PDB file of C-alpha atoms in Angstrom:
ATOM      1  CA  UNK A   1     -46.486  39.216 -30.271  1.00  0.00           C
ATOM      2  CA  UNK A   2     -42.658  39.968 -30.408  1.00  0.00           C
ATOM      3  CA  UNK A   3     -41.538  42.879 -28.169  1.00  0.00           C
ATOM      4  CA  UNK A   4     -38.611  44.998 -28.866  1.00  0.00           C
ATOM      5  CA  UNK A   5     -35.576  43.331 -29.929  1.00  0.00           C
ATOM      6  CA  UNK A   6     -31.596  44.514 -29.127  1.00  0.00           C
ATOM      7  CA  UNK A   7     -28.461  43.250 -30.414  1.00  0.00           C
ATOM      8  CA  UNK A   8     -25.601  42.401 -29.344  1.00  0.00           C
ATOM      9  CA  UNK A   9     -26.865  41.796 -25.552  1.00  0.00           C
ATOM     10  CA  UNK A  10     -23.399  42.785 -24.708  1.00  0.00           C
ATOM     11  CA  UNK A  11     -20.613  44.112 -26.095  1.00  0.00           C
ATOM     12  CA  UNK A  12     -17.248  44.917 -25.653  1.00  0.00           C
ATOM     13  CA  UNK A  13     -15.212  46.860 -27.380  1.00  0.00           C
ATOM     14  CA  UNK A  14     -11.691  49.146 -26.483  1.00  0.00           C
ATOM     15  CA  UNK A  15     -11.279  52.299 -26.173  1.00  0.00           C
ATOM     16  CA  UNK A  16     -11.455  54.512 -30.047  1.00  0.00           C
ATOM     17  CA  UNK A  17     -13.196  51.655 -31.919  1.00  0.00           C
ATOM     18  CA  UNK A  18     -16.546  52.065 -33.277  1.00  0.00           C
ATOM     19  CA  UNK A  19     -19.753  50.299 -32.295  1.00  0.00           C
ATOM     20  CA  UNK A  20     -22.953  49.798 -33.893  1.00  0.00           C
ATOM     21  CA  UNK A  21     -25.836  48.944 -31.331  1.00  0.00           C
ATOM     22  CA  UNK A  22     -29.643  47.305 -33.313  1.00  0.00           C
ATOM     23  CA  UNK A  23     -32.910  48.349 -32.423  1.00  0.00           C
ATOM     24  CA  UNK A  24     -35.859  46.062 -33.837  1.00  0.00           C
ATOM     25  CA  UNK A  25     -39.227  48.013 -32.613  1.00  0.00           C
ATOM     26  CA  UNK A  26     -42.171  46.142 -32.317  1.00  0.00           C
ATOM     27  CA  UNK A  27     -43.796  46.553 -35.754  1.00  0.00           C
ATOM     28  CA  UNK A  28     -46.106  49.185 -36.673  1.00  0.00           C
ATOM     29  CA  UNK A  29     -44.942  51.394 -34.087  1.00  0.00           C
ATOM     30  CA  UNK A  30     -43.922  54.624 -35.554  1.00  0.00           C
ATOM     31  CA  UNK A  31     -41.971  55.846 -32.836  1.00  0.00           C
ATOM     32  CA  UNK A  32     -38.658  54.464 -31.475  1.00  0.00           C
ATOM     33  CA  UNK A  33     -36.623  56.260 -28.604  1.00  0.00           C
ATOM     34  CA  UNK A  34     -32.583  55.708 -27.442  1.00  0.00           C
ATOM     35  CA  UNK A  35     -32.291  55.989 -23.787  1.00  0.00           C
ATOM     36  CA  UNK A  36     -28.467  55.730 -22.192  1.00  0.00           C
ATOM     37  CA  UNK A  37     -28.573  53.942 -18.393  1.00  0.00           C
ATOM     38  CA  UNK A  38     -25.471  54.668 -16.555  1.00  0.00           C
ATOM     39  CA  UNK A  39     -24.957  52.384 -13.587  1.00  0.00           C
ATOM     40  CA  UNK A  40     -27.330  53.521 -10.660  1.00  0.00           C
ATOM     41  CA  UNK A  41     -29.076  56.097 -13.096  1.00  0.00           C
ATOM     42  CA  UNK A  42     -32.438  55.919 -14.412  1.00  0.00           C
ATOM     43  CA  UNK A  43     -32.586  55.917 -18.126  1.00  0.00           C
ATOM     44  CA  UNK A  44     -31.426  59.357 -20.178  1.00  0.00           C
ATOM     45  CA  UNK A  45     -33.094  60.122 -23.429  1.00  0.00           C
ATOM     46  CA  UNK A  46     -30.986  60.214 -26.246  1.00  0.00           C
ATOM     47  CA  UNK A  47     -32.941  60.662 -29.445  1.00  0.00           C
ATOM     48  CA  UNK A  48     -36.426  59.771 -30.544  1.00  0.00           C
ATOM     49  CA  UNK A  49     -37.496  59.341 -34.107  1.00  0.00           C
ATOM     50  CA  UNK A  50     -40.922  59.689 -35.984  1.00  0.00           C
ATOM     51  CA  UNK A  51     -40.625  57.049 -38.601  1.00  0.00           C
ATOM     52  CA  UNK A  52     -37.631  57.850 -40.627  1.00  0.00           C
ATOM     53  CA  UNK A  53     -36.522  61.369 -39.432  1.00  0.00           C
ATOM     54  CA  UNK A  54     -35.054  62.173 -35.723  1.00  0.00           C
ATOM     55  CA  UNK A  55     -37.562  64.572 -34.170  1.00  0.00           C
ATOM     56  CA  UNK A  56     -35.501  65.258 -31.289  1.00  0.00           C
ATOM     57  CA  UNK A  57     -31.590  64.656 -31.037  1.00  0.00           C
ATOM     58  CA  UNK A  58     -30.925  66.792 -28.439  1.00  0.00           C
ATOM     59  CA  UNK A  59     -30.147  64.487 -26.364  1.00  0.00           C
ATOM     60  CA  UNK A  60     -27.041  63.133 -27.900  1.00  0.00           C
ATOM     61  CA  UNK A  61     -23.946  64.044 -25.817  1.00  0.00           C
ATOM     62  CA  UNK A  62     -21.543  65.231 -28.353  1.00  0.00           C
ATOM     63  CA  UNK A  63     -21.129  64.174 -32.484  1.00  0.00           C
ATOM     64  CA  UNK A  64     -19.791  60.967 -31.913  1.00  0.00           C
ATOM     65  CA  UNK A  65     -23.404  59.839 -31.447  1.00  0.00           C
ATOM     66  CA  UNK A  66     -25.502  59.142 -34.506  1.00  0.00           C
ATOM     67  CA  UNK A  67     -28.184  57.526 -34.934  1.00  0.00           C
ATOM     68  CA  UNK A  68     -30.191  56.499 -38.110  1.00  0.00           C
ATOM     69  CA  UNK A  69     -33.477  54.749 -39.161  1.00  0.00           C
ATOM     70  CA  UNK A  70     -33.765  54.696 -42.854  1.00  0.00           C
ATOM     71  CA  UNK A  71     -37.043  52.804 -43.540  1.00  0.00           C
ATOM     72  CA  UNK A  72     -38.713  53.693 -40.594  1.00  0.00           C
ATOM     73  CA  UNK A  73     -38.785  50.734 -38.817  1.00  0.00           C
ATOM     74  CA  UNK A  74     -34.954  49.133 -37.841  1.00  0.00           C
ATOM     75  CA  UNK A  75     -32.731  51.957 -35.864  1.00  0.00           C
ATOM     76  CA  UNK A  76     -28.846  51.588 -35.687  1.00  0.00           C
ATOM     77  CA  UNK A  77     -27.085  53.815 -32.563  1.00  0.00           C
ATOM     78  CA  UNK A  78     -23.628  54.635 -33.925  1.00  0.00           C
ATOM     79  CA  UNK A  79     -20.693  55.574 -31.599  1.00  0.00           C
ATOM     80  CA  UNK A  80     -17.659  56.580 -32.865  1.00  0.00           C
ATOM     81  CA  UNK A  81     -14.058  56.851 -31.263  1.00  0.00           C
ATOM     82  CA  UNK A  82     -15.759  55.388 -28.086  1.00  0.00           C
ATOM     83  CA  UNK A  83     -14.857  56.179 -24.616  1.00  0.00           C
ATOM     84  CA  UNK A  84     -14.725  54.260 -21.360  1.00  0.00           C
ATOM     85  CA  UNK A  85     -17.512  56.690 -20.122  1.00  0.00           C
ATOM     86  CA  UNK A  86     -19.684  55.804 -23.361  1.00  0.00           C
ATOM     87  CA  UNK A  87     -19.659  52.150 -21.030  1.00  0.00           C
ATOM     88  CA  UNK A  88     -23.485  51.757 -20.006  1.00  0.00           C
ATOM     89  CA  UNK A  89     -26.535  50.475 -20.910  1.00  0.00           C
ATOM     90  CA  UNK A  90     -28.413  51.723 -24.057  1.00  0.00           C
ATOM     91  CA  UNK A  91     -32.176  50.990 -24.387  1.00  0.00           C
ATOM     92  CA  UNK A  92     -34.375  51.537 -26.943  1.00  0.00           C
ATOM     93  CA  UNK A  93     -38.116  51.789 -26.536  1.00  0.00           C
ATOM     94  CA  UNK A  94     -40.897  52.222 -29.803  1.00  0.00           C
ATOM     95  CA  UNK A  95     -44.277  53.276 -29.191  1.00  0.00           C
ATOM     96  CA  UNK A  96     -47.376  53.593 -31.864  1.00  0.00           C
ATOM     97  CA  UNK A  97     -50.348  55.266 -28.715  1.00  0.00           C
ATOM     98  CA  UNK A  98     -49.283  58.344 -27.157  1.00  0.00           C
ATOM     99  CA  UNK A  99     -47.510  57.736 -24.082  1.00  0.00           C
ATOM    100  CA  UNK A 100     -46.818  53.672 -24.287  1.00  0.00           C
ATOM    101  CA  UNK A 101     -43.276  52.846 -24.764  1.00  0.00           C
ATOM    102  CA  UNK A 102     -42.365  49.103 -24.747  1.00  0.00           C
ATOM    103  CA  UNK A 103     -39.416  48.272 -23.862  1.00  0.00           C
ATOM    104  CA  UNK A 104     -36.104  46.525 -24.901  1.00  0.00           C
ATOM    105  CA  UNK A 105     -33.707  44.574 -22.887  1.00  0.00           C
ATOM    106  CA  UNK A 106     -31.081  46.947 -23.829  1.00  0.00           C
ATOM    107  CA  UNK A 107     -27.167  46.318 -24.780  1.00  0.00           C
ATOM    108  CA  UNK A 108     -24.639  46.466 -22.097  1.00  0.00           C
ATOM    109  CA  UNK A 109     -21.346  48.170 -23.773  1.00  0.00           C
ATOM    110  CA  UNK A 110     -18.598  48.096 -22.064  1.00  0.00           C
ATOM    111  CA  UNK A 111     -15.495  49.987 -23.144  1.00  0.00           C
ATOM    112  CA  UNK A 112     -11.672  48.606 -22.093  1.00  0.00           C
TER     113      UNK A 112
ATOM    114  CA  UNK B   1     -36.877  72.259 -17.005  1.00  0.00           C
ATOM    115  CA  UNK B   2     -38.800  69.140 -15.104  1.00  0.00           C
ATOM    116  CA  UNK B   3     -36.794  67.005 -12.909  1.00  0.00           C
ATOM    117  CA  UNK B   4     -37.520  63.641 -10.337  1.00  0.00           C
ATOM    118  CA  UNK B   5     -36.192  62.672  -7.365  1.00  0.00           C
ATOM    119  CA  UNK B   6     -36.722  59.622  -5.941  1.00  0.00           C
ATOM    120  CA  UNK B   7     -35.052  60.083  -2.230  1.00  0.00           C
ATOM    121  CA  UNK B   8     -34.938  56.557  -1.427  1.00  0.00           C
ATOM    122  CA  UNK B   9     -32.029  54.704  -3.320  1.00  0.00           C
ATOM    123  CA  UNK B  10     -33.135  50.979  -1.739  1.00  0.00           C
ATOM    124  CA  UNK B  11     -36.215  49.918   0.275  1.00  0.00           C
ATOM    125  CA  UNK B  12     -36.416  46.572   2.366  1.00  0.00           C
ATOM    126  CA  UNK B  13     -39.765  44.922   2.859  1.00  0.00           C
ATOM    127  CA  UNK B  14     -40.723  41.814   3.894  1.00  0.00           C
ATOM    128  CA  UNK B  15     -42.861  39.510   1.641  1.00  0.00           C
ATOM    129  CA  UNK B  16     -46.916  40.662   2.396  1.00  0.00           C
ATOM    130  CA  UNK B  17     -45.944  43.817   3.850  1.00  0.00           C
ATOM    131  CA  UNK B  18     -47.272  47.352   2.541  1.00  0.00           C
ATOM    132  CA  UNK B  19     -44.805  49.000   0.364  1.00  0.00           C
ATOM    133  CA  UNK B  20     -44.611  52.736  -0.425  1.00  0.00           C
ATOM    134  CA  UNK B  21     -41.676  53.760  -2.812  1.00  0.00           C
ATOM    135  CA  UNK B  22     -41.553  57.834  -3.245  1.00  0.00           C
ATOM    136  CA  UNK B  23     -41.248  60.433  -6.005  1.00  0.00           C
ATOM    137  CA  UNK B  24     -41.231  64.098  -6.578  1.00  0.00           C
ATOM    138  CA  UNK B  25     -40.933  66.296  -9.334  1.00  0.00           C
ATOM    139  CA  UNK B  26     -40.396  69.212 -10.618  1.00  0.00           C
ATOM    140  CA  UNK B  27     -42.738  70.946 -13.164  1.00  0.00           C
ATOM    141  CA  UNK B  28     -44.231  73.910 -14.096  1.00  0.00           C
ATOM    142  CA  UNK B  29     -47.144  72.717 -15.814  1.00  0.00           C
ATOM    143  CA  UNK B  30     -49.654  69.621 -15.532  1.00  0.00           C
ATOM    144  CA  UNK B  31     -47.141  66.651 -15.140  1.00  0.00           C
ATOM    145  CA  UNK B  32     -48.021  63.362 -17.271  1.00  0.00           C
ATOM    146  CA  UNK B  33     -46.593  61.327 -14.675  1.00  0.00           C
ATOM    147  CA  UNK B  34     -45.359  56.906 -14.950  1.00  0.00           C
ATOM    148  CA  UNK B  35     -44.027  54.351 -12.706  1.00  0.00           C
ATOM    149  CA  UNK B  36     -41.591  51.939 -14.350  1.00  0.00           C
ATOM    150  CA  UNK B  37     -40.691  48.315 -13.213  1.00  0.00           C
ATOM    151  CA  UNK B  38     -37.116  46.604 -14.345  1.00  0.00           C
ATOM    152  CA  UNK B  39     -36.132  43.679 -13.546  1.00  0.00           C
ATOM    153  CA  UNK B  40     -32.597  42.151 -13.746  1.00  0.00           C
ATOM    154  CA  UNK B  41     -32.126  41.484 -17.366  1.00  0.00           C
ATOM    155  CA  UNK B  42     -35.141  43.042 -18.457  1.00  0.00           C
ATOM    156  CA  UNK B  43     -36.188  46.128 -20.328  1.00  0.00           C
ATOM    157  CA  UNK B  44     -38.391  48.596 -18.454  1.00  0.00           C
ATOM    158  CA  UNK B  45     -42.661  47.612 -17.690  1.00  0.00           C
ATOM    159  CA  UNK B  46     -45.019  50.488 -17.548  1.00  0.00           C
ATOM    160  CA  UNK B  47     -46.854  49.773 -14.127  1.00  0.00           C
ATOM    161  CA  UNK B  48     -49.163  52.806 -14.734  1.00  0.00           C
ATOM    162  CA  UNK B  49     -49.738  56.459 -15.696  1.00  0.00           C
ATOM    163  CA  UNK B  50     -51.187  59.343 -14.830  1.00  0.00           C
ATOM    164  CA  UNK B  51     -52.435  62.383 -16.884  1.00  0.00           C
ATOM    165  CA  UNK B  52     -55.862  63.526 -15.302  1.00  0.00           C
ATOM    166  CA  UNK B  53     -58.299  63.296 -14.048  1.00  0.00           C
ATOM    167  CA  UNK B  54     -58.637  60.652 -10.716  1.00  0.00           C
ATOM    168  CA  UNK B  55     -56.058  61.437  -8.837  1.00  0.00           C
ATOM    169  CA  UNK B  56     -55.476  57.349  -7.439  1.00  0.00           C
ATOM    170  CA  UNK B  57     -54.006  55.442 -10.421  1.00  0.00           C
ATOM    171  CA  UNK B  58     -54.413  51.479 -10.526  1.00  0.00           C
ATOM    172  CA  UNK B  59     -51.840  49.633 -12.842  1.00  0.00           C
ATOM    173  CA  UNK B  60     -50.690  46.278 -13.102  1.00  0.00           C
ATOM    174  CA  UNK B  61     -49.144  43.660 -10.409  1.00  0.00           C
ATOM    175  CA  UNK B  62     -51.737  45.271  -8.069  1.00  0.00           C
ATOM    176  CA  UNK B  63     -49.669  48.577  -8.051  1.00  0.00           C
ATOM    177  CA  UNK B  64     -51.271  51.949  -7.535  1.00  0.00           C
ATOM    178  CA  UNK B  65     -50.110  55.402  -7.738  1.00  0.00           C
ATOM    179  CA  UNK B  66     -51.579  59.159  -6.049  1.00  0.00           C
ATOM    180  CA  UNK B  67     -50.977  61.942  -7.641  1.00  0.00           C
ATOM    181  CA  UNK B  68     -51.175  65.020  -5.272  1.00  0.00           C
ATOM    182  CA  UNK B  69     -50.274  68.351  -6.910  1.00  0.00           C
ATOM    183  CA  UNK B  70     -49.800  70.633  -3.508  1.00  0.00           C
ATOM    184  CA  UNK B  71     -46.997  67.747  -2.057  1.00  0.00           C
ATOM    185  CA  UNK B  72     -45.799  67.682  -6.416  1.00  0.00           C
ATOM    186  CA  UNK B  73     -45.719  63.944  -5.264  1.00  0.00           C
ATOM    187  CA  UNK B  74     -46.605  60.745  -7.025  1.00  0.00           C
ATOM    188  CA  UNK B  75     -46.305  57.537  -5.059  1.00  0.00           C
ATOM    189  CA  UNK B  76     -46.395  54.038  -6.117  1.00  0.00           C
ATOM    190  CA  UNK B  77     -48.135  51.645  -3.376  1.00  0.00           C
ATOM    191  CA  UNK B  78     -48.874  48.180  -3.088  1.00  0.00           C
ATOM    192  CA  UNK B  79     -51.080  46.623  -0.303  1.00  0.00           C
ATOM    193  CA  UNK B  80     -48.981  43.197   0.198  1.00  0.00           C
ATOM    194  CA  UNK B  81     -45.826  42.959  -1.520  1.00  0.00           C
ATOM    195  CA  UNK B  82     -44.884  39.649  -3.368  1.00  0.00           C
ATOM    196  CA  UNK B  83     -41.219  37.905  -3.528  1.00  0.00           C
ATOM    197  CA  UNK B  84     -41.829  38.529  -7.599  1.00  0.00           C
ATOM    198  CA  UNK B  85     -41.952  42.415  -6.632  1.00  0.00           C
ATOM    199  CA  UNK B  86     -38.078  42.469  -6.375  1.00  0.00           C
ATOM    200  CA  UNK B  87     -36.662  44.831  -8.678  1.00  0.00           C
ATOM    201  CA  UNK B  88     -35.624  48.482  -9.798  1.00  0.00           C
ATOM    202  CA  UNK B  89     -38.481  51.038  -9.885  1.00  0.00           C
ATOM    203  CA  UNK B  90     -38.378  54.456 -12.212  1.00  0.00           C
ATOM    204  CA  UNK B  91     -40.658  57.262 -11.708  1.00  0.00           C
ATOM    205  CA  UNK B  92     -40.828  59.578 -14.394  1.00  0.00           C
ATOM    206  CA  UNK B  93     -42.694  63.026 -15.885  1.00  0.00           C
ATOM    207  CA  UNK B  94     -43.234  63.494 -19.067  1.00  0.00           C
ATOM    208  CA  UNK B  95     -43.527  66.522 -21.222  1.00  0.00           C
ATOM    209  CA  UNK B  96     -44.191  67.467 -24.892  1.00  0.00           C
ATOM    210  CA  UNK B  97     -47.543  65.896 -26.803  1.00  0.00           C
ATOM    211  CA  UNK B  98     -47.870  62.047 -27.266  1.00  0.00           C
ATOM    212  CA  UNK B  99     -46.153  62.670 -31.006  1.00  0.00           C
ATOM    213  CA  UNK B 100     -43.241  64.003 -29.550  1.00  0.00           C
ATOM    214  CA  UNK B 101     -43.477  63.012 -25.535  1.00  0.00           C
ATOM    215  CA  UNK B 102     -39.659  63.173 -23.934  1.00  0.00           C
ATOM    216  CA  UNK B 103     -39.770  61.275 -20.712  1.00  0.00           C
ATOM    217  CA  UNK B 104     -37.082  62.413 -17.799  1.00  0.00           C
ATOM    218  CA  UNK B 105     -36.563  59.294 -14.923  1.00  0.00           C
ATOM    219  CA  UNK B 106     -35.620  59.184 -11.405  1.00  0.00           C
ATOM    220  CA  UNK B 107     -32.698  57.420 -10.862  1.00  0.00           C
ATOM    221  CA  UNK B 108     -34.592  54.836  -9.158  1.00  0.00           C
ATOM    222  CA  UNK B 109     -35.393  52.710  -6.038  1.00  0.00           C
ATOM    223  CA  UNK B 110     -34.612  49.165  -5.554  1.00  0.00           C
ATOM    224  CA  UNK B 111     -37.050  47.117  -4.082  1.00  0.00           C
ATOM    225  CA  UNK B 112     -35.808  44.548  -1.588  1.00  0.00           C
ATOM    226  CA  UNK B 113     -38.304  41.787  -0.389  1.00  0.00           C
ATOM    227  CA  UNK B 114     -36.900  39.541   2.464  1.00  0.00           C
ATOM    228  CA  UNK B 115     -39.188  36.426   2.971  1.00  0.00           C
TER     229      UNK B 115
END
Protein backbone atom coordinates (compact mmCIF):
# COMPACT_ATOMS: atom_id res chain seq x y z
CA UNK A 1 0.00 0.00 0.00
CA UNK A 2 1.00 3.77 -0.13
CA UNK A 3 3.63 4.80 2.47
CA UNK A 4 3.92 8.19 3.87
CA UNK A 5 3.67 10.96 1.54
CA UNK A 6 5.64 14.70 1.81
CA UNK A 7 5.24 17.71 -0.15
CA UNK A 8 7.03 19.88 -1.61
CA UNK A 9 10.26 17.47 -1.88
CA UNK A 10 12.11 20.67 -1.69
CA UNK A 11 11.66 23.96 -1.04
CA UNK A 12 13.08 27.14 -1.01
CA UNK A 13 12.12 29.96 0.40
CA UNK A 14 14.12 33.48 1.84
CA UNK A 15 14.71 34.47 4.82
CA UNK A 16 11.08 35.91 6.98
CA UNK A 17 8.63 34.21 4.58
CA UNK A 18 6.40 31.57 5.72
CA UNK A 19 6.32 27.91 4.73
CA UNK A 20 3.85 25.29 4.95
CA UNK A 21 5.43 21.67 4.80
CA UNK A 22 2.36 18.34 4.04
CA UNK A 23 2.33 15.27 5.81
CA UNK A 24 0.01 12.43 4.23
CA UNK A 25 0.33 9.37 6.91
CA UNK A 26 -0.33 6.13 5.75
CA UNK A 27 -4.06 5.71 6.49
CA UNK A 28 -5.45 4.40 9.56
CA UNK A 29 -2.52 5.22 11.48
CA UNK A 30 -3.44 7.30 14.38
CA UNK A 31 -0.22 8.59 15.15
CA UNK A 32 1.95 10.98 13.07
CA UNK A 33 5.38 12.43 14.39
CA UNK A 34 7.61 15.74 12.95
CA UNK A 35 11.21 15.01 13.19
CA UNK A 36 13.81 18.05 12.09
CA UNK A 37 17.31 16.46 10.41
CA UNK A 38 20.00 18.97 10.43
CA UNK A 39 22.86 18.09 8.12
CA UNK A 40 25.04 15.27 9.79
CA UNK A 41 22.36 14.92 12.67
CA UNK A 42 20.13 12.13 13.24
CA UNK A 43 16.54 13.07 13.24
CA UNK A 44 15.10 15.50 16.31
CA UNK A 45 11.56 15.06 17.40
CA UNK A 46 9.47 17.86 16.99
CA UNK A 47 5.88 17.07 17.84
CA UNK A 48 3.78 13.95 17.74
CA UNK A 49 0.04 13.90 17.53
CA UNK A 50 -2.71 11.33 18.63
CA UNK A 51 -5.28 11.79 15.97
CA UNK A 52 -6.32 15.34 16.05
CA UNK A 53 -4.66 16.80 19.24
CA UNK A 54 -0.65 17.26 19.73
CA UNK A 55 0.26 15.00 22.64
CA UNK A 56 3.64 16.23 22.87
CA UNK A 57 4.97 19.67 21.41
CA UNK A 58 7.76 20.00 23.36
CA UNK A 59 9.84 19.62 20.96
CA UNK A 60 9.18 22.66 18.92
CA UNK A 61 12.11 25.14 19.13
CA UNK A 62 10.43 28.37 19.72
CA UNK A 63 6.54 29.73 18.56
CA UNK A 64 7.28 30.10 15.14
CA UNK A 65 6.64 26.36 14.86
CA UNK A 66 3.07 25.14 14.63
CA UNK A 67 1.80 22.41 13.65
CA UNK A 68 -1.87 21.24 13.08
CA UNK A 69 -3.91 18.10 12.10
CA UNK A 70 -7.53 18.90 12.08
CA UNK A 71 -9.23 15.63 10.98
CA UNK A 72 -6.83 13.41 12.25
CA UNK A 73 -5.32 12.18 9.40
CA UNK A 74 -3.39 15.11 6.98
CA UNK A 75 -0.70 17.23 9.25
CA UNK A 76 0.56 20.71 8.01
CA UNK A 77 4.17 21.93 9.81
CA UNK A 78 3.90 25.73 9.82
CA UNK A 79 7.02 27.99 10.09
CA UNK A 80 6.73 31.41 10.37
CA UNK A 81 9.31 34.35 9.84
CA UNK A 82 11.78 31.53 8.83
CA UNK A 83 15.40 31.53 9.43
CA UNK A 84 18.44 30.29 7.56
CA UNK A 85 18.97 27.86 10.57
CA UNK A 86 15.20 26.59 10.16
CA UNK A 87 17.23 25.13 6.62
CA UNK A 88 17.10 21.19 7.11
CA UNK A 89 15.29 18.33 6.54
CA UNK A 90 11.81 17.77 8.16
CA UNK A 91 10.38 14.20 8.29
CA UNK A 92 7.34 13.01 9.29
CA UNK A 93 6.68 9.46 10.39
CA UNK A 94 2.78 7.92 11.41
CA UNK A 95 2.47 4.82 13.21
CA UNK A 96 -0.96 2.78 14.19
CA UNK A 97 1.30 -0.53 16.52
CA UNK A 98 3.27 0.68 19.29
CA UNK A 99 6.68 1.30 18.33
CA UNK A 100 6.45 1.12 14.21
CA UNK A 101 6.96 4.37 12.60
CA UNK A 102 7.02 4.40 8.75
CA UNK A 103 8.66 6.71 7.28
CA UNK A 104 8.52 9.71 4.82
CA UNK A 105 11.02 10.93 2.40
CA UNK A 106 11.00 14.17 4.11
CA UNK A 107 11.17 17.95 2.60
CA UNK A 108 14.47 19.56 2.20
CA UNK A 109 13.90 23.49 3.10
CA UNK A 110 16.31 25.53 2.42
CA UNK A 111 16.27 29.15 3.55
CA UNK A 112 18.29 32.10 1.35
CA UNK B 1 17.32 12.33 30.14
CA UNK B 2 18.41 9.30 27.55
CA UNK B 3 20.96 10.06 25.04
CA UNK B 4 23.02 7.90 21.95
CA UNK B 5 26.19 8.06 20.74
CA UNK B 6 27.23 6.49 17.90
CA UNK B 7 31.28 7.07 18.00
CA UNK B 8 31.88 6.17 14.55
CA UNK B 9 30.79 9.02 12.07
CA UNK B 10 31.78 6.72 8.71
CA UNK B 11 32.76 3.03 8.39
CA UNK B 12 34.52 1.50 5.20
CA UNK B 13 33.94 -2.12 4.35
CA UNK B 14 34.48 -4.00 1.55
CA UNK B 15 31.58 -5.84 -0.23
CA UNK B 16 31.21 -9.58 1.81
CA UNK B 17 33.06 -8.41 4.68
CA UNK B 18 31.63 -8.49 8.41
CA UNK B 19 30.35 -5.20 9.44
CA UNK B 20 29.86 -3.97 13.03
CA UNK B 21 28.47 -0.32 13.34
CA UNK B 22 28.33 0.81 17.27
CA UNK B 23 25.92 2.47 19.71
CA UNK B 24 25.59 3.46 23.27
CA UNK B 25 23.16 5.01 25.32
CA UNK B 26 22.25 6.53 28.03
CA UNK B 27 19.24 5.47 30.22
CA UNK B 28 18.10 5.00 33.44
CA UNK B 29 15.55 2.52 32.92
CA UNK B 30 14.93 -0.58 30.47
CA UNK B 31 15.85 1.00 27.01
CA UNK B 32 13.38 0.08 23.99
CA UNK B 33 16.15 0.21 21.71
CA UNK B 34 15.99 0.47 17.12
CA UNK B 35 18.37 0.50 14.35
CA UNK B 36 17.35 2.72 11.44
CA UNK B 37 18.49 2.43 7.71
CA UNK B 38 18.33 5.71 5.23
CA UNK B 39 19.21 5.76 2.16
CA UNK B 40 19.94 8.77 -0.13
CA UNK B 41 16.57 10.12 -0.92
CA UNK B 42 14.76 7.97 1.27
CA UNK B 43 12.84 8.21 4.50
CA UNK B 44 14.15 6.16 7.42
CA UNK B 45 13.61 1.74 7.43
CA UNK B 46 13.23 0.14 10.77
CA UNK B 47 15.94 -2.72 10.52
CA UNK B 48 14.88 -4.03 13.99
CA UNK B 49 14.00 -3.49 17.67
CA UNK B 50 14.58 -4.46 20.81
CA UNK B 51 12.43 -4.36 24.04
CA UNK B 52 13.03 -7.76 25.94
CA UNK B 53 13.52 -10.45 26.28
CA UNK B 54 16.46 -12.31 23.81
CA UNK B 55 19.04 -10.28 24.01
CA UNK B 56 20.31 -11.04 19.91
CA UNK B 57 17.77 -9.22 17.69
CA UNK B 58 17.33 -10.44 13.92
CA UNK B 59 15.74 -7.77 11.52
CA UNK B 60 15.63 -7.36 7.99
CA UNK B 61 18.50 -7.28 5.12
CA UNK B 62 20.09 -10.02 7.29
CA UNK B 63 20.88 -7.38 10.05
CA UNK B 64 21.11 -8.28 13.70
CA UNK B 65 21.45 -6.38 16.80
CA UNK B 66 22.86 -7.42 20.81
CA UNK B 67 21.67 -5.79 23.36
CA UNK B 68 24.05 -5.98 26.43
CA UNK B 69 22.93 -3.94 29.46
CA UNK B 70 26.45 -3.99 31.60
CA UNK B 71 28.47 -2.43 28.17
CA UNK B 72 24.64 -0.06 27.80
CA UNK B 73 25.55 -1.14 24.15
CA UNK B 74 23.43 -2.16 21.22
CA UNK B 75 25.22 -3.15 18.04
CA UNK B 76 23.98 -3.69 14.64
CA UNK B 77 25.97 -6.63 12.73
CA UNK B 78 25.84 -8.16 9.53
CA UNK B 79 27.78 -11.37 8.54
CA UNK B 80 28.67 -10.31 4.73
CA UNK B 81 27.91 -6.93 3.77
CA UNK B 82 26.22 -6.24 0.31
CA UNK B 83 27.02 -3.16 -2.22
CA UNK B 84 22.98 -2.40 -1.51
CA UNK B 85 24.09 -1.95 2.31
CA UNK B 86 25.45 1.60 1.49
CA UNK B 87 23.78 4.10 3.45
CA UNK B 88 23.22 6.19 6.76
CA UNK B 89 22.46 4.12 9.90
CA UNK B 90 20.46 5.64 13.18
CA UNK B 91 20.45 3.98 16.44
CA UNK B 92 17.97 5.11 18.70
CA UNK B 93 16.20 4.56 22.47
CA UNK B 94 13.03 5.09 23.02
CA UNK B 95 11.06 6.10 26.01
CA UNK B 96 7.41 6.76 27.05
CA UNK B 97 4.54 3.85 26.26
CA UNK B 98 3.78 2.84 22.58
CA UNK B 99 0.73 5.66 22.76
CA UNK B 100 3.03 8.24 23.42
CA UNK B 101 6.75 6.64 22.54
CA UNK B 102 9.38 9.76 21.85
CA UNK B 103 12.32 8.31 20.06
CA UNK B 104 15.94 10.21 20.59
CA UNK B 105 18.66 9.18 17.46
CA UNK B 106 22.29 9.01 17.17
CA UNK B 107 23.54 11.19 14.80
CA UNK B 108 24.48 8.36 12.72
CA UNK B 109 27.12 6.24 10.86
CA UNK B 110 27.60 6.05 7.24
CA UNK B 111 28.20 2.90 5.81
CA UNK B 112 30.79 2.77 3.05
CA UNK B 113 31.07 -0.50 0.94
CA UNK B 114 34.07 -0.52 -1.54
CA UNK B 115 33.73 -3.48 -4.05
Amino acid sequence: GAGVSQTPSNKVTEKGKYVELRCDPISGHTALYWYRQSLGQGPEFLIYFQGTGAADDSGLPNDRFFAVRPEGSVSTLKIQRTERGDSAVYLCASKLAPYEQYFGPGTRLTVT
Amino acid sequence: AQSVTQPDIHITVSEGASLELRCNYSYGATPYLFWYVQSPGQGLQLLLKYFSGDTLVQGIKGFEAEFKRSQSSFNLMKPSVHWSDAAEYFCAVGTGTGGSYIPTFGRGTSLIVHP
